[in-house]
Coordinates of C-alpha atoms in Angstrom, one line a residue:
M1 CA 100.6 -109.8 -12.2
K2 CA 97.3 -110.0 -10.2
N3 CA 96.1 -112.1 -7.4
E4 CA 92.7 -112.6 -5.7
V5 CA 93.0 -111.3 -2.1
I6 CA 90.9 -110.2 0.9
I7 CA 91.9 -106.7 1.9
L8 CA 91.9 -107.1 5.7
G9 CA 92.7 -103.5 6.7
A10 CA 94.7 -100.4 6.0
R11 CA 96.2 -97.7 8.2
P12 CA 97.8 -94.4 7.1
Y13 CA 101.0 -93.3 8.8
D14 CA 102.7 -89.9 8.9
F15 CA 105.8 -89.4 11.0
T16 CA 109.2 -87.8 11.1
D17 CA 112.2 -90.1 10.9
E18 CA 114.3 -89.3 14.0
R19 CA 117.6 -90.2 12.3
T20 CA 117.2 -88.2 9.1
G21 CA 114.5 -85.7 10.0
K22 CA 112.6 -86.7 6.8
Q23 CA 108.8 -86.8 6.8
I24 CA 107.5 -90.3 6.0
T25 CA 104.0 -90.7 4.7
G26 CA 102.1 -93.7 3.4
V27 CA 99.7 -96.5 4.2
S28 CA 100.2 -100.0 5.6
C29 CA 97.7 -102.4 4.0
H30 CA 97.3 -106.0 5.1
V31 CA 95.9 -108.5 2.6
L32 CA 95.2 -112.2 2.6
P33 CA 96.2 -113.8 -0.7
L34 CA 93.6 -116.5 -1.5
T35 CA 96.3 -118.8 -3.0
N36 CA 99.1 -120.4 -1.1
V37 CA 102.2 -119.6 -3.2
D38 CA 104.5 -121.8 -1.1
P39 CA 102.5 -124.9 -0.3
L40 CA 105.6 -127.0 0.6
N41 CA 106.7 -124.6 3.4
T42 CA 103.4 -123.1 4.5
S43 CA 100.1 -124.5 5.9
G44 CA 97.1 -122.3 5.2
L45 CA 97.0 -118.7 4.1
I46 CA 99.4 -116.1 5.5
P47 CA 98.5 -112.3 5.5
V48 CA 101.0 -110.0 3.8
K49 CA 101.7 -106.3 4.4
Y50 CA 102.2 -103.9 1.5
S51 CA 102.9 -100.2 1.4
L52 CA 100.4 -97.9 -0.5
T53 CA 100.7 -94.3 -1.3
P54 CA 98.0 -92.0 0.0
E55 CA 96.6 -91.7 -3.5
Q56 CA 96.3 -95.5 -3.8
F57 CA 94.6 -95.6 -0.4
A58 CA 92.1 -92.9 -1.5
E59 CA 90.8 -95.4 -4.1
I60 CA 89.6 -97.8 -1.3
A61 CA 89.3 -95.5 1.7
Q62 CA 85.5 -95.3 1.5
T63 CA 85.1 -99.1 1.1
P64 CA 84.2 -101.0 4.3
L65 CA 86.8 -103.6 5.0
P66 CA 87.4 -106.5 4.8
A67 CA 86.7 -106.8 1.1
R68 CA 87.5 -109.2 -1.7
A69 CA 89.5 -107.7 -4.6
K70 CA 91.9 -108.3 -7.4
M71 CA 95.4 -107.0 -6.4
H72 CA 97.5 -105.8 -9.3
M73 CA 101.3 -105.8 -8.7
T74 CA 104.4 -105.1 -10.7
V75 CA 107.6 -107.2 -10.4
N76 CA 111.1 -105.8 -10.9
I77 CA 112.9 -108.7 -12.5
A78 CA 116.4 -107.3 -11.6
T79 CA 115.6 -106.8 -7.9
K80 CA 112.8 -109.4 -7.6
K81 CA 110.9 -106.7 -5.7
V82 CA 107.1 -106.9 -5.9
S83 CA 105.3 -103.5 -5.8
F84 CA 101.6 -102.8 -5.2
E85 CA 99.9 -101.1 -8.2
K86 CA 96.1 -101.0 -7.5
F87 CA 93.0 -102.9 -6.5
S88 CA 90.2 -103.7 -8.8
D89 CA 86.8 -105.4 -8.5
V90 CA 86.6 -104.5 -4.8
A91 CA 83.5 -106.2 -3.2
V92 CA 82.7 -105.8 0.5
L93 CA 82.6 -109.1 2.5
D94 CA 79.5 -109.8 4.7
L95 CA 81.0 -111.4 7.7
A96 CA 77.8 -111.2 9.8
G97 CA 75.9 -113.6 7.4

């Protein structure tokens, strides 16, 4: 499954879970889907936060954001969980113009 999105921003995180002592590493990525998937209950477009691996983030880390892209996702039918796979066709947005 893929959607047209604007990648708003991404921020790596790396911390130790105080309860378990486990090291948690990843990237929070905020995107704006360019299609309203719930037009009956939502007005406008709502940003969504996804978790990326450091390797997935490395693919866009040198790209100035915000940027327009195709966001590829996988859906687990059993759990109905949507997982980020990758971005493609990433193009920087010129907001100054």
